[in-house]
GROMACS .gro file of C-alpha atoms in nm:
model
  446
    1MET     CA    1   2.370  -1.563   1.291
    2LYS     CA    2   2.147  -1.457   1.001
    3THR     CA    3   1.801  -1.308   1.050
    4LEU     CA    4   1.632  -1.614   0.903
    5GLU     CA    5   1.804  -1.845   1.154
    6LYS     CA    6   1.725  -1.617   1.448
    7ASN     CA    7   1.360  -1.599   1.344
    8THR     CA    8   1.342  -1.980   1.313
    9ILE     CA    9   1.487  -2.044   1.659
   10SER     CA   10   1.267  -1.781   1.824
   11LEU     CA   11   0.944  -1.896   1.659
   12ASN     CA   12   1.016  -2.262   1.737
   13LYS     CA   13   1.033  -2.172   2.108
   14GLU     CA   14   0.716  -1.965   2.087
   15ILE     CA   15   0.523  -2.238   1.903
   16ALA     CA   16   0.625  -2.495   2.165
   17TRP     CA   17   0.500  -2.260   2.438
   18PHE     CA   18   0.176  -2.203   2.245
   19GLU     CA   19   0.119  -2.578   2.210
   20SER     CA   20   0.170  -2.628   2.584
   21ILE     CA   21  -0.090  -2.358   2.656
   22VAL     CA   22  -0.341  -2.519   2.418
   23ASP     CA   23  -0.274  -2.864   2.564
   24SER     CA   24  -0.329  -2.729   2.914
   25ARG     CA   25  -0.655  -2.562   2.811
   26ILE     CA   26  -0.786  -2.882   2.647
   27ARG     CA   27  -0.697  -3.093   2.952
   28ASN     CA   28  -0.852  -2.838   3.185
   29TYR     CA   29  -1.168  -2.821   2.977
   30PHE     CA   30  -1.228  -3.194   2.929
   31GLN     CA   31  -1.046  -3.357   3.222
   32ASN     CA   32  -1.064  -3.081   3.485
   33GLU     CA   33  -0.686  -3.076   3.517
   34GLU     CA   34  -0.512  -2.766   3.647
   35GLU     CA   35  -0.487  -2.496   3.383
   36LYS     CA   36  -0.144  -2.365   3.282
   37LEU     CA   37  -0.143  -1.990   3.334
   38LEU     CA   38  -0.019  -1.772   3.049
   39SER     CA   39   0.234  -1.617   3.283
   40ASP     CA   40   0.391  -1.959   3.347
   41ASN     CA   41   0.730  -1.967   3.177
   42PRO     CA   42   0.674  -1.781   2.846
   43PRO     CA   43   0.998  -1.792   2.643
   44ASP     CA   44   1.253  -1.532   2.747
   45LEU     CA   45   1.312  -1.308   2.445
   46LYS     CA   46   1.588  -1.097   2.599
   47ASP     CA   47   1.889  -1.073   2.366
   48ASP     CA   48   1.698  -1.298   2.124
   49GLY     CA   49   1.786  -1.088   1.818
   50SER     CA   50   1.492  -1.213   1.609
   51ASN     CA   51   1.234  -0.998   1.436
   52TYR     CA   52   0.968  -1.164   1.648
   53ALA     CA   53   1.145  -1.058   1.966
   54SER     CA   54   1.187  -0.703   1.838
   55LEU     CA   55   0.814  -0.682   1.759
   56VAL     CA   56   0.717  -0.814   2.103
   57GLU     CA   57   0.960  -0.574   2.271
   58TYR     CA   58   0.853  -0.273   2.063
   59TYR     CA   59   0.488  -0.310   2.161
   60SER     CA   60   0.563  -0.445   2.512
   61MET     CA   61   0.336  -0.740   2.431
   62SER     CA   62   0.185  -0.932   2.718
   63PRO     CA   63   0.173  -1.315   2.708
   64TYR     CA   64  -0.199  -1.269   2.631
   65GLU     CA   65  -0.121  -1.065   2.319
   66ARG     CA   66   0.159  -1.302   2.218
   67ILE     CA   67  -0.086  -1.593   2.215
   68ILE     CA   68  -0.321  -1.401   1.983
   69LEU     CA   69  -0.030  -1.322   1.750
   70LEU     CA   70   0.087  -1.685   1.754
   71LEU     CA   71  -0.262  -1.817   1.686
   72ALA     CA   72  -0.271  -1.608   1.367
   73LEU     CA   73   0.082  -1.722   1.275
   74ILE     CA   74   0.039  -2.098   1.336
   75PRO     CA   75  -0.151  -2.180   1.010
   76HIS     CA   76   0.152  -2.051   0.816
   77LEU     CA   77   0.422  -2.208   1.033
   78LYS     CA   78   0.286  -2.532   1.183
   79PRO     CA   79  -0.073  -2.582   1.067
   80HIS     CA   80  -0.109  -2.929   1.219
   81ALA     CA   81  -0.064  -2.774   1.565
   82LEU     CA   82  -0.430  -2.671   1.537
   83ASP     CA   83  -0.558  -3.015   1.433
   84ILE     CA   84  -0.664  -3.075   1.796
   85PHE     CA   85  -0.954  -2.841   1.727
   86PHE     CA   86  -1.097  -3.086   1.474
   87THR     CA   87  -1.207  -3.299   1.773
   88ARG     CA   88  -1.576  -3.378   1.733
   89ASN     CA   89  -1.844  -3.354   1.997
   90SER     CA   90  -1.964  -3.716   2.023
   91LEU     CA   91  -2.286  -3.609   2.196
   92HIS     CA   92  -2.400  -3.399   1.897
   93ASN     CA   93  -2.180  -3.561   1.629
   94ARG     CA   94  -2.040  -3.228   1.516
   95GLU     CA   95  -1.749  -2.990   1.582
   96PHE     CA   96  -1.728  -2.814   1.916
   97THR     CA   97  -1.886  -2.469   1.878
   98GLU     CA   98  -1.657  -2.327   2.144
   99PHE     CA   99  -1.349  -2.405   1.931
  100GLY     CA  100  -1.461  -2.168   1.655
  101GLY     CA  101  -1.259  -2.195   1.334
  102TYR     CA  102  -1.339  -2.227   0.965
  103LYS     CA  103  -1.214  -2.404   0.654
  104GLY     CA  104  -1.027  -2.231   0.375
  105ASN     CA  105  -1.099  -2.266   0.005
  106VAL     CA  106  -0.790  -2.482  -0.051
  107HIS     CA  107  -0.621  -2.517   0.288
  108ASN     CA  108  -0.731  -2.842   0.455
  109GLY     CA  109  -0.632  -2.744   0.806
  110PHE     CA  110  -0.808  -2.562   1.086
  111LEU     CA  111  -0.814  -2.182   1.050
  112PRO     CA  112  -0.877  -1.979   1.368
  113THR     CA  113  -1.146  -1.726   1.448
  114ILE     CA  114  -1.182  -1.494   1.747
  115GLU     CA  115  -1.381  -1.777   1.907
  116THR     CA  116  -1.070  -1.996   1.891
  117ALA     CA  117  -0.868  -1.727   2.068
  118SER     CA  118  -1.143  -1.693   2.327
  119PHE     CA  119  -1.137  -2.065   2.403
  120ILE     CA  120  -0.758  -2.067   2.449
  121LEU     CA  121  -0.742  -1.745   2.651
  122ALA     CA  122  -1.072  -1.741   2.837
  123GLY     CA  123  -1.218  -2.090   2.843
  124THR     CA  124  -1.559  -2.048   3.006
  125ASP     CA  125  -1.462  -1.729   3.192
  126LEU     CA  126  -1.701  -1.460   3.065
  127ALA     CA  127  -1.495  -1.171   3.207
  128LYS     CA  128  -1.186  -1.288   3.017
  129ARG     CA  129  -1.399  -1.320   2.703
  130PHE     CA  130  -1.494  -0.954   2.740
  131GLN     CA  131  -1.126  -0.871   2.787
  132LEU     CA  132  -1.046  -1.036   2.453
  133GLN     CA  133  -1.320  -0.830   2.289
  134GLN     CA  134  -1.147  -0.514   2.416
  135VAL     CA  135  -0.806  -0.629   2.294
  136LEU     CA  136  -0.932  -0.683   1.940
  137THR     CA  137  -1.091  -0.342   1.891
  138GLU     CA  138  -0.964  -0.118   1.608
  139LYS     CA  139  -0.787   0.105   1.862
  140HIS     CA  140  -0.564  -0.173   1.995
  141PHE     CA  141  -0.220  -0.180   1.834
  142LEU     CA  142  -0.269  -0.534   1.704
  143ARG     CA  143  -0.538  -0.409   1.468
  144LYS     CA  144  -0.454  -0.041   1.448
  145HIS     CA  145  -0.111  -0.122   1.304
  146ARG     CA  146  -0.242  -0.410   1.092
  147ILE     CA  147  -0.054  -0.684   1.275
  148ILE     CA  148  -0.374  -0.885   1.308
  149LEU     CA  149  -0.659  -0.870   1.057
  150LEU     CA  150  -1.020  -0.960   1.126
  151ASP     CA  151  -1.205  -1.056   0.812
  152SER     CA  152  -1.560  -0.929   0.771
  153LEU     CA  153  -1.855  -1.161   0.809
  154ASN     CA  154  -2.227  -1.182   0.753
  155ASP     CA  155  -2.423  -0.931   0.960
  156ARG     CA  156  -2.611  -1.217   1.122
  157ASP     CA  157  -2.300  -1.399   1.244
  158PRO     CA  158  -2.174  -1.344   1.601
  159LEU     CA  159  -1.876  -1.111   1.642
  160PHE     CA  160  -1.644  -1.389   1.757
  161SER     CA  161  -1.705  -1.578   1.432
  162ARG     CA  162  -1.473  -1.337   1.249
  163PRO     CA  163  -1.166  -1.507   1.098
  164LEU     CA  164  -0.838  -1.414   1.267
  165ARG     CA  165  -0.545  -1.359   1.028
  166ILE     CA  166  -0.196  -1.218   1.034
  167SER     CA  167  -0.113  -0.951   0.778
  168ASP     CA  168   0.115  -1.046   0.490
  169GLU     CA  169   0.368  -0.777   0.578
  170ILE     CA  170   0.404  -0.895   0.940
  171LEU     CA  171   0.422  -1.260   0.829
  172THR     CA  172   0.707  -1.175   0.592
  173PHE     CA  173   0.885  -0.966   0.855
  174LEU     CA  174   0.866  -1.239   1.120
  175THR     CA  175   0.978  -1.521   0.890
  176THR     CA  176   1.213  -1.423   0.609
  177GLY     CA  177   1.281  -1.081   0.758
  178GLU     CA  178   1.226  -0.909   0.425
  179VAL     CA  179   1.015  -0.600   0.363
  180TYR     CA  180   0.682  -0.708   0.218
  181LYS     CA  181   0.580  -0.546  -0.110
  182PRO     CA  182   0.231  -0.644  -0.221
  183ASP     CA  183   0.175  -0.777  -0.571
  184PHE     CA  184  -0.075  -0.620  -0.808
  185SER     CA  185  -0.409  -0.799  -0.772
  186THR     CA  186  -0.782  -0.745  -0.757
  187ASN     CA  187  -0.747  -0.706  -0.380
  188PHE     CA  188  -0.463  -0.456  -0.420
  189PRO     CA  189  -0.509  -0.270  -0.751
  190ALA     CA  190  -0.181  -0.080  -0.733
  191SER     CA  191   0.165  -0.127  -0.880
  192LEU     CA  192   0.504  -0.018  -0.748
  193LEU     CA  193   0.665   0.261  -0.951
  194THR     CA  194   1.041   0.250  -1.001
  195THR     CA  195   1.290   0.430  -1.223
  196LYS     CA  196   1.659   0.421  -1.307
  197LEU     CA  197   1.655   0.798  -1.360
  198ASN     CA  198   1.752   1.064  -1.106
  199TRP     CA  199   1.657   1.427  -1.046
  200GLU     CA  200   1.924   1.551  -1.286
  201ASP     CA  201   1.752   1.356  -1.565
  202LEU     CA  202   1.424   1.542  -1.509
  203ILE     CA  203   1.398   1.881  -1.679
  204LEU     CA  204   1.149   2.102  -1.497
  205ASP     CA  205   1.057   2.468  -1.507
  206HIS     CA  206   1.209   2.668  -1.220
  207ASN     CA  207   0.870   2.737  -1.059
  208VAL     CA  208   0.771   2.371  -1.086
  209ARG     CA  209   1.100   2.269  -0.927
  210GLU     CA  210   1.035   2.503  -0.632
  211ASP     CA  211   0.687   2.357  -0.579
  212VAL     CA  212   0.827   2.002  -0.591
  213ASP     CA  213   1.093   2.104  -0.337
  214GLU     CA  214   0.810   2.202  -0.099
  215ILE     CA  215   0.680   1.843  -0.115
  216ASN     CA  216   1.033   1.713  -0.061
  217ASN     CA  217   1.064   1.932   0.248
  218TRP     CA  218   0.738   1.799   0.387
  219ILE     CA  219   0.853   1.439   0.339
  220ARG     CA  220   1.179   1.513   0.519
  221TYR     CA  221   1.070   1.760   0.786
  222GLY     CA  222   0.693   1.721   0.815
  223LYS     CA  223   0.713   1.504   1.125
  224GLU     CA  224   0.940   1.757   1.295
  225LEU     CA  225   0.697   2.036   1.204
  226LEU     CA  226   0.401   1.850   1.355
  227GLU     CA  227   0.597   1.799   1.678
  228THR     CA  228   0.674   2.171   1.705
  229GLY     CA  229   0.459   2.343   1.969
  230ASP     CA  230   0.088   2.320   1.888
  231MET     CA  231   0.139   2.254   1.517
  232GLY     CA  232   0.015   1.898   1.559
  233LYS     CA  233  -0.325   2.039   1.663
  234LYS     CA  234  -0.342   2.285   1.375
  235LEU     CA  235  -0.219   2.072   1.084
  236LYS     CA  236  -0.328   1.735   0.951
  237ARG     CA  237  -0.062   1.465   0.927
  238GLY     CA  238  -0.086   1.397   0.554
  239PHE     CA  239   0.003   1.598   0.246
  240ARG     CA  240  -0.209   1.613  -0.071
  241ALA     CA  241  -0.077   1.736  -0.405
  242LEU     CA  242  -0.233   1.777  -0.749
  243PHE     CA  243  -0.013   1.745  -1.057
  244TYR     CA  244  -0.184   1.868  -1.373
  245GLY     CA  245  -0.075   1.938  -1.727
  246PRO     CA  246  -0.041   1.772  -2.071
  247PRO     CA  247   0.068   1.408  -2.097
  248GLY     CA  248   0.442   1.338  -2.094
  249THR     CA  249   0.543   1.647  -1.898
  250GLY     CA  250   0.695   1.462  -1.600
  251LYS     CA  251   0.409   1.412  -1.355
  252THR     CA  252   0.461   1.038  -1.304
  253LEU     CA  253   0.841   1.063  -1.306
  254THR     CA  254   0.830   1.341  -1.046
  255ALA     CA  255   0.615   1.127  -0.816
  256THR     CA  256   0.850   0.832  -0.866
  257LEU     CA  257   1.160   1.040  -0.793
  258LEU     CA  258   1.002   1.184  -0.477
  259GLY     CA  259   0.980   0.827  -0.355
  260LYS     CA  260   1.320   0.714  -0.480
  261SER     CA  261   1.513   1.010  -0.335
  262ASN     CA  262   1.344   0.965   0.004
  263LYS     CA  263   1.353   0.583   0.006
  264LEU     CA  264   0.974   0.557   0.000
  265ASP     CA  265   0.768   0.317  -0.210
  266VAL     CA  266   0.539   0.483  -0.465
  267TYR     CA  267   0.226   0.291  -0.565
  268ARG     CA  268   0.023   0.389  -0.870
  269ILE     CA  269  -0.344   0.308  -0.822
  270ASP     CA  270  -0.503   0.143  -1.125
  271LEU     CA  271  -0.834   0.326  -1.138
  272SER     CA  272  -0.971   0.095  -1.405
  273MET     CA  273  -0.977  -0.180  -1.139
  274VAL     CA  274  -1.094   0.048  -0.860
  275VAL     CA  275  -1.401   0.207  -1.018
  276SER     CA  276  -1.697  -0.029  -1.025
  277LYS     CA  277  -2.051   0.007  -1.154
  278TYR     CA  278  -2.172  -0.190  -0.854
  279ILE     CA  279  -2.287   0.006  -0.551
  280GLY     CA  280  -2.027   0.013  -0.274
  281GLU     CA  281  -1.759  -0.175  -0.469
  282THR     CA  282  -1.554   0.137  -0.554
  283GLU     CA  283  -1.537   0.229  -0.185
  284LYS     CA  284  -1.443  -0.127  -0.094
  285ASN     CA  285  -1.167  -0.139  -0.356
  286LEU     CA  286  -1.021   0.193  -0.244
  287ALA     CA  287  -1.049   0.099   0.122
  288SER     CA  288  -0.828  -0.205   0.055
  289VAL     CA  289  -0.557   0.023  -0.086
  290PHE     CA  290  -0.573   0.276   0.197
  291ASP     CA  291  -0.589   0.003   0.462
  292MET     CA  292  -0.282  -0.165   0.316
  293ALA     CA  293  -0.097   0.166   0.296
  294GLU     CA  294  -0.176   0.268   0.653
  295ASN     CA  295   0.143   0.314   0.858
  296LYS     CA  296   0.360   0.208   0.562
  297ASN     CA  297   0.505   0.548   0.474
  298TRP     CA  298   0.407   0.494   0.110
  299ILE     CA  299   0.330   0.755  -0.152
  300LEU     CA  300  -0.005   0.691  -0.325
  301PHE     CA  301  -0.024   0.812  -0.684
  302PHE     CA  302  -0.359   0.838  -0.862
  303ASP     CA  303  -0.298   0.886  -1.235
  304GLU     CA  304  -0.579   1.015  -1.458
  305ALA     CA  305  -0.751   1.098  -1.131
  306ASP     CA  306  -1.040   1.290  -1.285
  307SER     CA  307  -1.199   0.955  -1.377
  308LEU     CA  308  -1.257   0.897  -1.008
  309PHE     CA  309  -1.224   1.236  -0.843
  310GLY     CA  310  -1.418   1.433  -1.103
  311LYS     CA  311  -1.689   1.689  -1.047
  312ARG     CA  312  -1.987   1.573  -0.852
  313THR     CA  313  -2.320   1.570  -1.029
  314ALA     CA  314  -2.654   1.709  -0.928
  315THR     CA  315  -2.848   1.440  -0.745
  316LYS     CA  316  -3.114   1.332  -0.992
  317ASP     CA  317  -3.142   0.962  -0.909
  318SER     CA  318  -2.995   0.690  -0.685
  319LYS     CA  319  -2.698   0.643  -0.921
  320ASP     CA  320  -2.594   1.007  -0.875
  321ARG     CA  321  -2.644   0.981  -0.501
  322TYR     CA  322  -2.415   0.679  -0.471
  323ALA     CA  323  -2.155   0.838  -0.700
  324ASN     CA  324  -2.146   1.144  -0.477
  325GLN     CA  325  -2.121   0.922  -0.169
  326GLU     CA  326  -1.816   0.756  -0.323
  327ILE     CA  327  -1.649   1.095  -0.371
  328SER     CA  328  -1.728   1.193  -0.012
  329PHE     CA  329  -1.579   0.864   0.106
  330LEU     CA  330  -1.263   0.929  -0.096
  331LEU     CA  331  -1.234   1.280   0.041
  332GLN     CA  332  -1.241   1.145   0.393
  333ARG     CA  333  -0.991   0.865   0.331
  334ILE     CA  334  -0.747   1.097   0.155
  335GLU     CA  335  -0.773   1.355   0.433
  336ASP     CA  336  -0.715   1.088   0.698
  337PHE     CA  337  -0.420   0.929   0.517
  338PRO     CA  338  -0.102   1.022   0.709
  339GLY     CA  339   0.130   1.006   0.409
  340LEU     CA  340   0.165   1.173   0.071
  341VAL     CA  341  -0.118   1.141  -0.182
  342ILE     CA  342  -0.059   1.271  -0.536
  343LEU     CA  343  -0.339   1.307  -0.790
  344ALA     CA  344  -0.246   1.357  -1.154
  345THR     CA  345  -0.470   1.477  -1.433
  346ASN     CA  346  -0.436   1.633  -1.776
  347LEU     CA  347  -0.704   1.890  -1.704
  348LYS     CA  348  -0.729   2.065  -1.368
  349GLY     CA  349  -1.081   2.181  -1.448
  350ASN     CA  350  -1.205   1.822  -1.433
  351ILE     CA  351  -1.123   1.788  -1.063
  352ASP     CA  352  -1.406   1.847  -0.818
  353ASP     CA  353  -1.380   2.179  -0.631
  354ALA     CA  354  -1.420   1.999  -0.298
  355PHE     CA  355  -1.092   1.822  -0.368
  356ALA     CA  356  -0.916   2.133  -0.491
  357ARG     CA  357  -0.964   2.304  -0.154
  358ARG     CA  358  -0.794   2.017   0.021
  359PHE     CA  359  -0.466   2.020  -0.174
  360GLN     CA  360  -0.159   2.159   0.000
  361SER     CA  361   0.009   2.189  -0.338
  362MET     CA  362  -0.121   2.225  -0.694
  363ILE     CA  363   0.155   2.206  -0.955
  364TYR     CA  364   0.113   2.277  -1.325
  365PHE     CA  365   0.347   2.080  -1.553
  366PRO     CA  366   0.357   2.275  -1.883
  367ILE     CA  367   0.492   2.176  -2.222
  368PRO     CA  368   0.865   2.261  -2.194
  369ALA     CA  369   0.983   2.596  -2.332
  370PRO     CA  370   1.228   2.592  -2.632
  371ASP     CA  371   1.541   2.612  -2.414
  372MET     CA  372   1.415   2.325  -2.197
  373ARG     CA  373   1.328   2.123  -2.507
  374THR     CA  374   1.682   2.178  -2.636
  375GLU     CA  375   1.814   2.033  -2.312
  376LEU     CA  376   1.570   1.741  -2.334
  377TRP     CA  377   1.676   1.660  -2.692
  378THR     CA  378   2.044   1.682  -2.598
  379LYS     CA  379   2.006   1.459  -2.292
  380ALA     CA  380   1.788   1.214  -2.485
  381PHE     CA  381   2.055   1.112  -2.734
  382GLY     CA  382   2.345   1.169  -2.495
  383LYS     CA  383   2.656   0.961  -2.563
  384ASP     CA  384   2.472   0.656  -2.691
  385PHE     CA  385   2.424   0.784  -3.046
  386GLU     CA  386   2.582   1.029  -3.286
  387LEU     CA  387   2.375   1.297  -3.459
  388ALA     CA  388   2.423   1.346  -3.831
  389PRO     CA  389   2.588   1.684  -3.916
  390SER     CA  390   2.261   1.803  -4.073
  391VAL     CA  391   2.071   1.770  -3.743
  392ASN     CA  392   2.004   2.107  -3.578
  393ILE     CA  393   1.872   2.035  -3.226
  394LYS     CA  394   1.803   2.400  -3.141
  395LYS     CA  395   1.597   2.444  -3.458
  396ILE     CA  396   1.398   2.127  -3.391
  397ALA     CA  397   1.339   2.227  -3.028
  398LYS     CA  398   1.216   2.571  -3.131
  399GLU     CA  399   0.982   2.452  -3.405
  400TYR     CA  400   0.811   2.157  -3.238
  401GLU     CA  401   0.631   2.178  -2.903
  402LEU     CA  402   0.687   1.829  -2.771
  403SER     CA  403   0.674   1.703  -2.415
  404GLY     CA  404   0.956   1.507  -2.257
  405GLY     CA  405   0.755   1.187  -2.298
  406ALA     CA  406   0.708   1.254  -2.670
  407ILE     CA  407   1.080   1.325  -2.713
  408THR     CA  408   1.156   0.992  -2.543
  409ASN     CA  409   0.927   0.819  -2.793
  410VAL     CA  410   1.115   0.985  -3.080
  411LEU     CA  411   1.441   0.863  -2.925
  412ARG     CA  412   1.309   0.508  -2.916
  413TYR     CA  413   1.206   0.524  -3.282
  414CYS     CA  414   1.538   0.677  -3.393
  415GLY     CA  415   1.743   0.435  -3.186
  416LEU     CA  416   1.571   0.133  -3.337
  417LYS     CA  417   1.618   0.271  -3.690
  418ALA     CA  418   1.990   0.327  -3.630
  419ILE     CA  419   2.043  -0.019  -3.480
  420SER     CA  420   1.850  -0.178  -3.767
  421ARG     CA  421   2.109  -0.017  -3.998
  422GLN     CA  422   2.381  -0.153  -3.769
  423GLU     CA  423   2.514   0.191  -3.692
  424LYS     CA  424   2.507   0.458  -3.417
  425MET     CA  425   2.425   0.753  -3.646
  426ILE     CA  426   2.086   0.926  -3.603
  427GLU     CA  427   1.981   1.078  -3.934
  428GLU     CA  428   1.777   1.397  -3.963
  429GLU     CA  429   1.502   1.209  -4.147
  430ASP     CA  430   1.476   0.964  -3.855
  431ILE     CA  431   1.406   1.248  -3.614
  432TYR     CA  432   1.147   1.416  -3.837
  433THR     CA  433   0.972   1.085  -3.898
  434GLY     CA  434   0.962   1.022  -3.522
  435ILE     CA  435   0.825   1.373  -3.462
  436ARG     CA  436   0.562   1.320  -3.731
  437LYS     CA  437   0.445   1.003  -3.557
  438GLU     CA  438   0.411   1.187  -3.226
  439LEU     CA  439   0.220   1.476  -3.379
  440ILE     CA  440  -0.021   1.241  -3.550
  441LYS     CA  441  -0.105   1.093  -3.207
  442GLU     CA  442  -0.202   1.443  -3.095
  443GLY     CA  443  -0.407   1.505  -3.410
  444LYS     CA  444  -0.148   1.743  -3.558
  445THR     CA  445   0.063   1.737  -3.872
  446ILE     CA  446   0.429   1.823  -3.935
   0.00000   0.00000   0.00000
């Protein structure tokens, strides 16, 4: 049986159990009928084989915790199961306060809050209400591992008014069984980096390669290191690296290959959407990225990081004070992040010294030396095109200091010129014209 079918069967049983619990609570509340206890006949998930069963088993979830999880799931699976909570109080001609809930912007059904969970699980029992408050703290696995999300609310609203949601990644896991990969949006200003290239396609200086290997070793053996003796007390869980050097020297590709070779997702943070002129918004935007990445084993890549992690200014006014607070916030979030964070910049000197002290690795990506450029030129054209007899790759590599990214741009130009002539031959003039275009971008001439 496929995962999708197993998930469907399992969740159907759980939803039926949930509905019976709600029905019992409603009858007990309004008609004084005997309340169905949560321990009464919850579905047996042994040998179930569904993702839902595996999640419940992994966390040893109690029936109490299963009900909270189901309440967050129901609006996505069977929204009309919560329509009972639209019942109006005839005495006051309004909704029952004790049911909680809220309306979505588009969704027409009932959306649960903590108050809704409290009604189902506690009724009028104040001790059980306190128990629910303990379950939904940030330390409980339901929130700590982002299974359940509690949306923020107005400072004046009671705690139990907070909307209760299931995270997108858990929803996807419990339904389709697929691994959730968030889309780029204002709420998640990051994009997934992928490449068809491999390590052998990346030409790096020997010293750079050794430094990158250190990061690879941490990804592969860092957990084992932290579990060795007292190392877990002495070392922080995460790893922070700074890649610096001219554009096109392989910083982004290296980060992407670190993820690809270790089967980790690499997300590039779009700083243009993160940085805000409004007080507190930058922290909020970054918090959404770090919160989403928590416990995901992702690599976070901040390109052109000096725009956000630059030197702090002397505090002359409130604007400077808030800017420095943002940097302090980022320092803390990066230090607390358990995975790999890579910052990339063209100029190391632009990075604040407070950050520099916190890097486990600082790697300089230089413009390739002539022998490396020869290899880059040779690999660039490969077997896809022929070079005219007049083309001297070694001479070109020696004379022109171009990065790997610039050489790739020349390849693109030359390839298009050859195809436009309906041939596979790259002429010497094509290469020099492509080089000229690259040098002009850098303010140089050929």
